[in-house]
Amino acid sequence: MKPVVMIEMMSAQRKRIHPYKFNMWLGLAGIIMMFAGLTSAYIVKRSQPGWESFTLPTVFSYSTLVILVSSLTMQVSLRAFKAHQMSKYRLFFAVTAVLGILFSILQVNGFYRFGEMGMKMVGIGSNPAYSFVLAIAGLHIAHVLGGVIALGVILFKAFSTKKRNYDSIPVEIVATYWHFVDILWVYIFVFFHLLH
């Protein structure tokens, strides 16, 4: 085989997206469509009579700050992995997982604050506005917890005593997913603030 043809084949191989990354992007596209549908339904429904306006409790602002910081720690972790700085990678990866858990706790606390303010989210006497908040933010928390589980699996492998595998694909996939749920929450947060 001619050297030029081999170089072209290697270049084309490098440009192809990894199958796992491709599947992840398909999954993210589905999640985007789901949240676009939910927020569109929210906009349509809010014109109906009986729809109550509200202000997000302050704890949601704190959770936003936490998830933004977690995106930063994730990026530091990814760079450390690629530089083979394993102790730094493990530390920042673990910090990202802890921040993900803290984010979820703050979100649940925010739902309790809604209850304390007399805003019932489900059942008799609930208002559709609050039910939508629960559905949208609750689904987001579920996706964050899915990310935390993925972080835990990779972190377990990072501390494993087995032979090290420096394949960055799993770490890159989790990092991309984590940045995605970060951006998704910022969108949701701004969405609720702009409409109320």
PDB file of C-alpha atoms in Angstrom:
ATOM      1  CA  MET A   1       0.000   0.000   0.000  1.00  0.00           C
ATOM      2  CA  LYS A   2       1.325   3.443  -0.934  1.00  0.00           C
ATOM      3  CA  PRO A   3       2.410   5.727   1.962  1.00  0.00           C
ATOM      4  CA  VAL A   4       0.094   8.543   0.784  1.00  0.00           C
ATOM      5  CA  VAL A   5      -2.944   6.218   0.805  1.00  0.00           C
ATOM      6  CA  MET A   6      -2.012   4.950   4.282  1.00  0.00           C
ATOM      7  CA  ILE A   7      -1.699   8.511   5.612  1.00  0.00           C
ATOM      8  CA  GLU A   8      -5.101   9.418   4.146  1.00  0.00           C
ATOM      9  CA  MET A   9      -6.694   6.320   5.715  1.00  0.00           C
ATOM     10  CA  MET A  10      -5.179   7.114   9.119  1.00  0.00           C
ATOM     11  CA  SER A  11      -6.372  10.718   8.857  1.00  0.00           C
ATOM     12  CA  ALA A  12      -9.912   9.575   7.975  1.00  0.00           C
ATOM     13  CA  GLN A  13      -9.860   7.113  10.901  1.00  0.00           C
ATOM     14  CA  ARG A  14      -8.920   9.910  13.317  1.00  0.00           C
ATOM     15  CA  LYS A  15     -11.772  12.091  12.065  1.00  0.00           C
ATOM     16  CA  ARG A  16     -14.407   9.397  12.671  1.00  0.00           C
ATOM     17  CA  ILE A  17     -16.309   9.798  15.908  1.00  0.00           C
ATOM     18  CA  HIS A  18     -15.971   7.012  18.454  1.00  0.00           C
ATOM     19  CA  PRO A  19     -19.138   4.823  18.563  1.00  0.00           C
ATOM     20  CA  TYR A  20     -19.625   5.469  22.300  1.00  0.00           C
ATOM     21  CA  LYS A  21     -19.384   9.211  21.747  1.00  0.00           C
ATOM     22  CA  PHE A  22     -21.830   8.970  18.859  1.00  0.00           C
ATOM     23  CA  ASN A  23     -24.328   7.090  21.058  1.00  0.00           C
ATOM     24  CA  MET A  24     -23.891   9.670  23.792  1.00  0.00           C
ATOM     25  CA  TRP A  25     -24.628  12.516  21.369  1.00  0.00           C
ATOM     26  CA  LEU A  26     -27.760  10.693  20.187  1.00  0.00           C
ATOM     27  CA  GLY A  27     -28.859  10.361  23.809  1.00  0.00           C
ATOM     28  CA  LEU A  28     -28.179  14.039  24.480  1.00  0.00           C
ATOM     29  CA  ALA A  29     -30.229  14.983  21.410  1.00  0.00           C
ATOM     30  CA  GLY A  30     -33.158  13.008  22.853  1.00  0.00           C
ATOM     31  CA  ILE A  31     -32.791  14.739  26.230  1.00  0.00           C
ATOM     32  CA  ILE A  32     -32.719  18.152  24.516  1.00  0.00           C
ATOM     33  CA  MET A  33     -35.949  17.316  22.670  1.00  0.00           C
ATOM     34  CA  MET A  34     -37.615  16.158  25.896  1.00  0.00           C
ATOM     35  CA  PHE A  35     -36.755  19.357  27.784  1.00  0.00           C
ATOM     36  CA  ALA A  36     -37.626  21.523  24.775  1.00  0.00           C
ATOM     37  CA  GLY A  37     -41.044  19.846  24.738  1.00  0.00           C
ATOM     38  CA  LEU A  38     -41.550  20.346  28.475  1.00  0.00           C
ATOM     39  CA  THR A  39     -40.543  24.007  28.442  1.00  0.00           C
ATOM     40  CA  SER A  40     -42.681  24.627  25.335  1.00  0.00           C
ATOM     41  CA  ALA A  41     -45.667  23.015  27.078  1.00  0.00           C
ATOM     42  CA  TYR A  42     -44.967  25.225  30.106  1.00  0.00           C
ATOM     43  CA  ILE A  43     -45.123  28.358  27.922  1.00  0.00           C
ATOM     44  CA  VAL A  44     -48.397  27.240  26.309  1.00  0.00           C
ATOM     45  CA  LYS A  45     -50.042  26.215  29.604  1.00  0.00           C
ATOM     46  CA  ARG A  46     -49.131  29.386  31.515  1.00  0.00           C
ATOM     47  CA  SER A  47     -51.732  31.376  29.556  1.00  0.00           C
ATOM     48  CA  GLN A  48     -54.540  29.260  31.068  1.00  0.00           C
ATOM     49  CA  PRO A  49     -56.648  30.615  33.930  1.00  0.00           C
ATOM     50  CA  GLY A  50     -55.564  29.694  37.452  1.00  0.00           C
ATOM     51  CA  TRP A  51     -51.867  29.586  36.578  1.00  0.00           C
ATOM     52  CA  GLU A  52     -49.890  31.007  39.511  1.00  0.00           C
ATOM     53  CA  SER A  53     -46.706  33.010  39.221  1.00  0.00           C
ATOM     54  CA  PHE A  54     -43.826  32.283  41.596  1.00  0.00           C
ATOM     55  CA  THR A  55     -40.230  33.114  42.425  1.00  0.00           C
ATOM     56  CA  LEU A  56     -37.644  30.356  42.673  1.00  0.00           C
ATOM     57  CA  PRO A  57     -36.358  29.973  46.237  1.00  0.00           C
ATOM     58  CA  THR A  58     -32.799  31.278  46.757  1.00  0.00           C
ATOM     59  CA  VAL A  59     -31.480  27.758  47.286  1.00  0.00           C
ATOM     60  CA  PHE A  60     -31.810  27.190  43.518  1.00  0.00           C
ATOM     61  CA  SER A  61     -29.266  30.000  42.970  1.00  0.00           C
ATOM     62  CA  TYR A  62     -26.863  28.202  45.309  1.00  0.00           C
ATOM     63  CA  SER A  63     -27.370  24.941  43.444  1.00  0.00           C
ATOM     64  CA  THR A  64     -26.628  26.754  40.172  1.00  0.00           C
ATOM     65  CA  LEU A  65     -23.323  27.985  41.576  1.00  0.00           C
ATOM     66  CA  VAL A  66     -22.488  24.448  42.769  1.00  0.00           C
ATOM     67  CA  ILE A  67     -23.100  22.856  39.369  1.00  0.00           C
ATOM     68  CA  LEU A  68     -21.081  25.564  37.597  1.00  0.00           C
ATOM     69  CA  VAL A  69     -18.142  24.887  39.929  1.00  0.00           C
ATOM     70  CA  SER A  70     -18.557  21.134  39.321  1.00  0.00           C
ATOM     71  CA  SER A  71     -18.189  21.726  35.587  1.00  0.00           C
ATOM     72  CA  LEU A  72     -14.903  23.509  36.276  1.00  0.00           C
ATOM     73  CA  THR A  73     -13.621  20.680  38.504  1.00  0.00           C
ATOM     74  CA  MET A  74     -14.619  18.170  35.820  1.00  0.00           C
ATOM     75  CA  GLN A  75     -12.588  20.030  33.216  1.00  0.00           C
ATOM     76  CA  VAL A  76      -9.548  20.168  35.538  1.00  0.00           C
ATOM     77  CA  SER A  77      -9.943  16.431  36.133  1.00  0.00           C
ATOM     78  CA  LEU A  78     -10.109  15.652  32.401  1.00  0.00           C
ATOM     79  CA  ARG A  79      -6.979  17.686  31.694  1.00  0.00           C
ATOM     80  CA  ALA A  80      -5.165  15.979  34.549  1.00  0.00           C
ATOM     81  CA  PHE A  81      -6.128  12.566  33.157  1.00  0.00           C
ATOM     82  CA  LYS A  82      -4.814  13.442  29.706  1.00  0.00           C
ATOM     83  CA  ALA A  83      -1.576  14.664  31.309  1.00  0.00           C
ATOM     84  CA  HIS A  84      -1.331  11.364  33.284  1.00  0.00           C
ATOM     85  CA  GLN A  85      -1.513  13.289  36.588  1.00  0.00           C
ATOM     86  CA  MET A  86      -3.546  10.549  38.226  1.00  0.00           C
ATOM     87  CA  SER A  87      -3.675  11.850  41.799  1.00  0.00           C
ATOM     88  CA  LYS A  88      -4.940  15.247  40.590  1.00  0.00           C
ATOM     89  CA  TYR A  89      -7.397  13.499  38.259  1.00  0.00           C
ATOM     90  CA  ARG A  90      -8.797  11.334  41.079  1.00  0.00           C
ATOM     91  CA  LEU A  91      -9.093  14.301  43.453  1.00  0.00           C
ATOM     92  CA  PHE A  92     -10.983  16.572  41.069  1.00  0.00           C
ATOM     93  CA  PHE A  93     -13.117  13.723  39.752  1.00  0.00           C
ATOM     94  CA  ALA A  94     -14.150  12.907  43.329  1.00  0.00           C
ATOM     95  CA  VAL A  95     -14.836  16.589  44.043  1.00  0.00           C
ATOM     96  CA  THR A  96     -17.062  16.707  40.937  1.00  0.00           C
ATOM     97  CA  ALA A  97     -19.058  13.707  42.190  1.00  0.00           C
ATOM     98  CA  VAL A  98     -19.485  15.289  45.639  1.00  0.00           C
ATOM     99  CA  LEU A  99     -20.621  18.564  44.055  1.00  0.00           C
ATOM    100  CA  GLY A 100     -23.138  16.619  41.948  1.00  0.00           C
ATOM    101  CA  ILE A 101     -24.591  15.071  45.107  1.00  0.00           C
ATOM    102  CA  LEU A 102     -24.621  18.493  46.821  1.00  0.00           C
ATOM    103  CA  PHE A 103     -26.438  19.969  43.811  1.00  0.00           C
ATOM    104  CA  SER A 104     -29.137  17.296  44.069  1.00  0.00           C
ATOM    105  CA  ILE A 105     -29.544  17.861  47.826  1.00  0.00           C
ATOM    106  CA  LEU A 106     -29.914  21.616  47.287  1.00  0.00           C
ATOM    107  CA  GLN A 107     -32.504  20.999  44.563  1.00  0.00           C
ATOM    108  CA  VAL A 108     -34.587  18.751  46.830  1.00  0.00           C
ATOM    109  CA  ASN A 109     -34.275  21.402  49.534  1.00  0.00           C
ATOM    110  CA  GLY A 110     -35.654  23.903  47.013  1.00  0.00           C
ATOM    111  CA  PHE A 111     -38.741  21.730  46.524  1.00  0.00           C
ATOM    112  CA  TYR A 112     -39.262  21.665  50.298  1.00  0.00           C
ATOM    113  CA  ARG A 113     -39.036  25.458  50.298  1.00  0.00           C
ATOM    114  CA  PHE A 114     -41.851  25.562  47.754  1.00  0.00           C
ATOM    115  CA  GLY A 115     -43.908  23.472  50.190  1.00  0.00           C
ATOM    116  CA  GLU A 116     -43.066  25.830  53.072  1.00  0.00           C
ATOM    117  CA  MET A 117     -44.286  28.729  50.925  1.00  0.00           C
ATOM    118  CA  GLY A 118     -47.637  26.925  50.528  1.00  0.00           C
ATOM    119  CA  MET A 119     -47.046  25.951  46.918  1.00  0.00           C
ATOM    120  CA  LYS A 120     -48.349  22.407  46.510  1.00  0.00           C
ATOM    121  CA  MET A 121     -46.740  20.568  43.591  1.00  0.00           C
ATOM    122  CA  VAL A 122     -48.789  17.355  43.367  1.00  0.00           C
ATOM    123  CA  GLY A 123     -52.211  16.101  44.381  1.00  0.00           C
ATOM    124  CA  ILE A 124     -55.429  17.895  45.253  1.00  0.00           C
ATOM    125  CA  GLY A 125     -54.978  21.637  45.513  1.00  0.00           C
ATOM    126  CA  SER A 126     -51.773  21.692  43.478  1.00  0.00           C
ATOM    127  CA  ASN A 127     -51.184  24.257  40.767  1.00  0.00           C
ATOM    128  CA  PRO A 128     -49.966  23.226  37.290  1.00  0.00           C
ATOM    129  CA  ALA A 129     -47.199  25.851  37.474  1.00  0.00           C
ATOM    130  CA  TYR A 130     -45.600  24.092  40.454  1.00  0.00           C
ATOM    131  CA  SER A 131     -46.189  20.650  38.951  1.00  0.00           C
ATOM    132  CA  PHE A 132     -44.268  21.730  35.861  1.00  0.00           C
ATOM    133  CA  VAL A 133     -41.389  22.961  38.013  1.00  0.00           C
ATOM    134  CA  LEU A 134     -41.306  19.594  39.771  1.00  0.00           C
ATOM    135  CA  ALA A 135     -41.405  17.690  36.463  1.00  0.00           C
ATOM    136  CA  ILE A 136     -38.728  19.769  34.724  1.00  0.00           C
ATOM    137  CA  ALA A 137     -36.324  20.202  37.651  1.00  0.00           C
ATOM    138  CA  GLY A 138     -37.026  16.666  38.911  1.00  0.00           C
ATOM    139  CA  LEU A 139     -36.114  15.142  35.549  1.00  0.00           C
ATOM    140  CA  HIS A 140     -32.952  17.215  35.543  1.00  0.00           C
ATOM    141  CA  ILE A 141     -32.005  15.919  39.005  1.00  0.00           C
ATOM    142  CA  ALA A 142     -32.518  12.366  37.696  1.00  0.00           C
ATOM    143  CA  HIS A 143     -30.070  13.061  34.869  1.00  0.00           C
ATOM    144  CA  VAL A 144     -27.560  14.571  37.304  1.00  0.00           C
ATOM    145  CA  LEU A 145     -27.812  11.501  39.544  1.00  0.00           C
ATOM    146  CA  GLY A 146     -27.234   9.317  36.471  1.00  0.00           C
ATOM    147  CA  GLY A 147     -24.082  11.349  35.888  1.00  0.00           C
ATOM    148  CA  VAL A 148     -23.038  10.901  39.528  1.00  0.00           C
ATOM    149  CA  ILE A 149     -23.397   7.112  39.141  1.00  0.00           C
ATOM    150  CA  ALA A 150     -21.215   7.238  35.993  1.00  0.00           C
ATOM    151  CA  LEU A 151     -18.681   9.341  37.911  1.00  0.00           C
ATOM    152  CA  GLY A 152     -18.697   6.757  40.702  1.00  0.00           C
ATOM    153  CA  VAL A 153     -18.061   3.875  38.288  1.00  0.00           C
ATOM    154  CA  ILE A 154     -15.124   5.637  36.639  1.00  0.00           C
ATOM    155  CA  LEU A 155     -13.783   6.800  40.004  1.00  0.00           C
ATOM    156  CA  PHE A 156     -13.876   3.203  41.248  1.00  0.00           C
ATOM    157  CA  LYS A 157     -11.811   2.183  38.216  1.00  0.00           C
ATOM    158  CA  ALA A 158      -9.403   5.076  38.869  1.00  0.00           C
ATOM    159  CA  PHE A 159      -8.646   3.698  42.355  1.00  0.00           C
ATOM    160  CA  SER A 160      -8.531   0.077  41.154  1.00  0.00           C
ATOM    161  CA  THR A 161      -5.282  -1.820  41.693  1.00  0.00           C
ATOM    162  CA  LYS A 162      -5.582  -3.510  38.319  1.00  0.00           C
ATOM    163  CA  LYS A 163      -3.357  -2.523  35.408  1.00  0.00           C
ATOM    164  CA  ARG A 164      -3.996   1.095  34.433  1.00  0.00           C
ATOM    165  CA  ASN A 165      -5.725   1.837  31.139  1.00  0.00           C
ATOM    166  CA  TYR A 166      -5.102   5.365  29.929  1.00  0.00           C
ATOM    167  CA  ASP A 167      -7.976   5.345  27.447  1.00  0.00           C
ATOM    168  CA  SER A 168      -9.493   8.817  27.761  1.00  0.00           C
ATOM    169  CA  ILE A 169     -12.754   7.972  25.920  1.00  0.00           C
ATOM    170  CA  PRO A 170     -14.812   7.032  29.046  1.00  0.00           C
ATOM    171  CA  VAL A 171     -13.586  10.121  30.916  1.00  0.00           C
ATOM    172  CA  GLU A 172     -14.311  12.350  27.912  1.00  0.00           C
ATOM    173  CA  ILE A 173     -17.823  10.919  27.566  1.00  0.00           C
ATOM    174  CA  VAL A 174     -18.642  11.501  31.240  1.00  0.00           C
ATOM    175  CA  ALA A 175     -17.107  14.994  31.083  1.00  0.00           C
ATOM    176  CA  THR A 176     -19.203  15.904  28.034  1.00  0.00           C
ATOM    177  CA  TYR A 177     -22.347  14.562  29.698  1.00  0.00           C
ATOM    178  CA  TRP A 178     -21.546  16.489  32.885  1.00  0.00           C
ATOM    179  CA  HIS A 179     -21.041  19.766  31.016  1.00  0.00           C
ATOM    180  CA  PHE A 180     -24.311  19.062  29.215  1.00  0.00           C
ATOM    181  CA  VAL A 181     -26.349  18.684  32.434  1.00  0.00           C
ATOM    182  CA  ASP A 182     -24.644  21.845  33.705  1.00  0.00           C
ATOM    183  CA  ILE A 183     -25.694  23.849  30.637  1.00  0.00           C
ATOM    184  CA  LEU A 184     -29.156  22.265  30.768  1.00  0.00           C
ATOM    185  CA  TRP A 185     -29.671  23.428  34.355  1.00  0.00           C
ATOM    186  CA  VAL A 186     -28.502  26.969  33.507  1.00  0.00           C
ATOM    187  CA  TYR A 187     -31.076  26.974  30.686  1.00  0.00           C
ATOM    188  CA  ILE A 188     -33.833  25.782  33.056  1.00  0.00           C
ATOM    189  CA  PHE A 189     -32.822  28.274  35.750  1.00  0.00           C
ATOM    190  CA  VAL A 190     -32.807  31.223  33.315  1.00  0.00           C
ATOM    191  CA  PHE A 191     -36.056  29.968  31.744  1.00  0.00           C
ATOM    192  CA  PHE A 192     -37.921  30.074  35.062  1.00  0.00           C
ATOM    193  CA  HIS A 193     -36.435  33.441  35.986  1.00  0.00           C
ATOM    194  CA  LEU A 194     -37.363  35.037  32.668  1.00  0.00           C
ATOM    195  CA  LEU A 195     -40.960  33.789  32.842  1.00  0.00           C
ATOM    196  CA  HIS A 196     -41.457  34.913  36.449  1.00  0.00           C
TER     197      HIS A 196
END
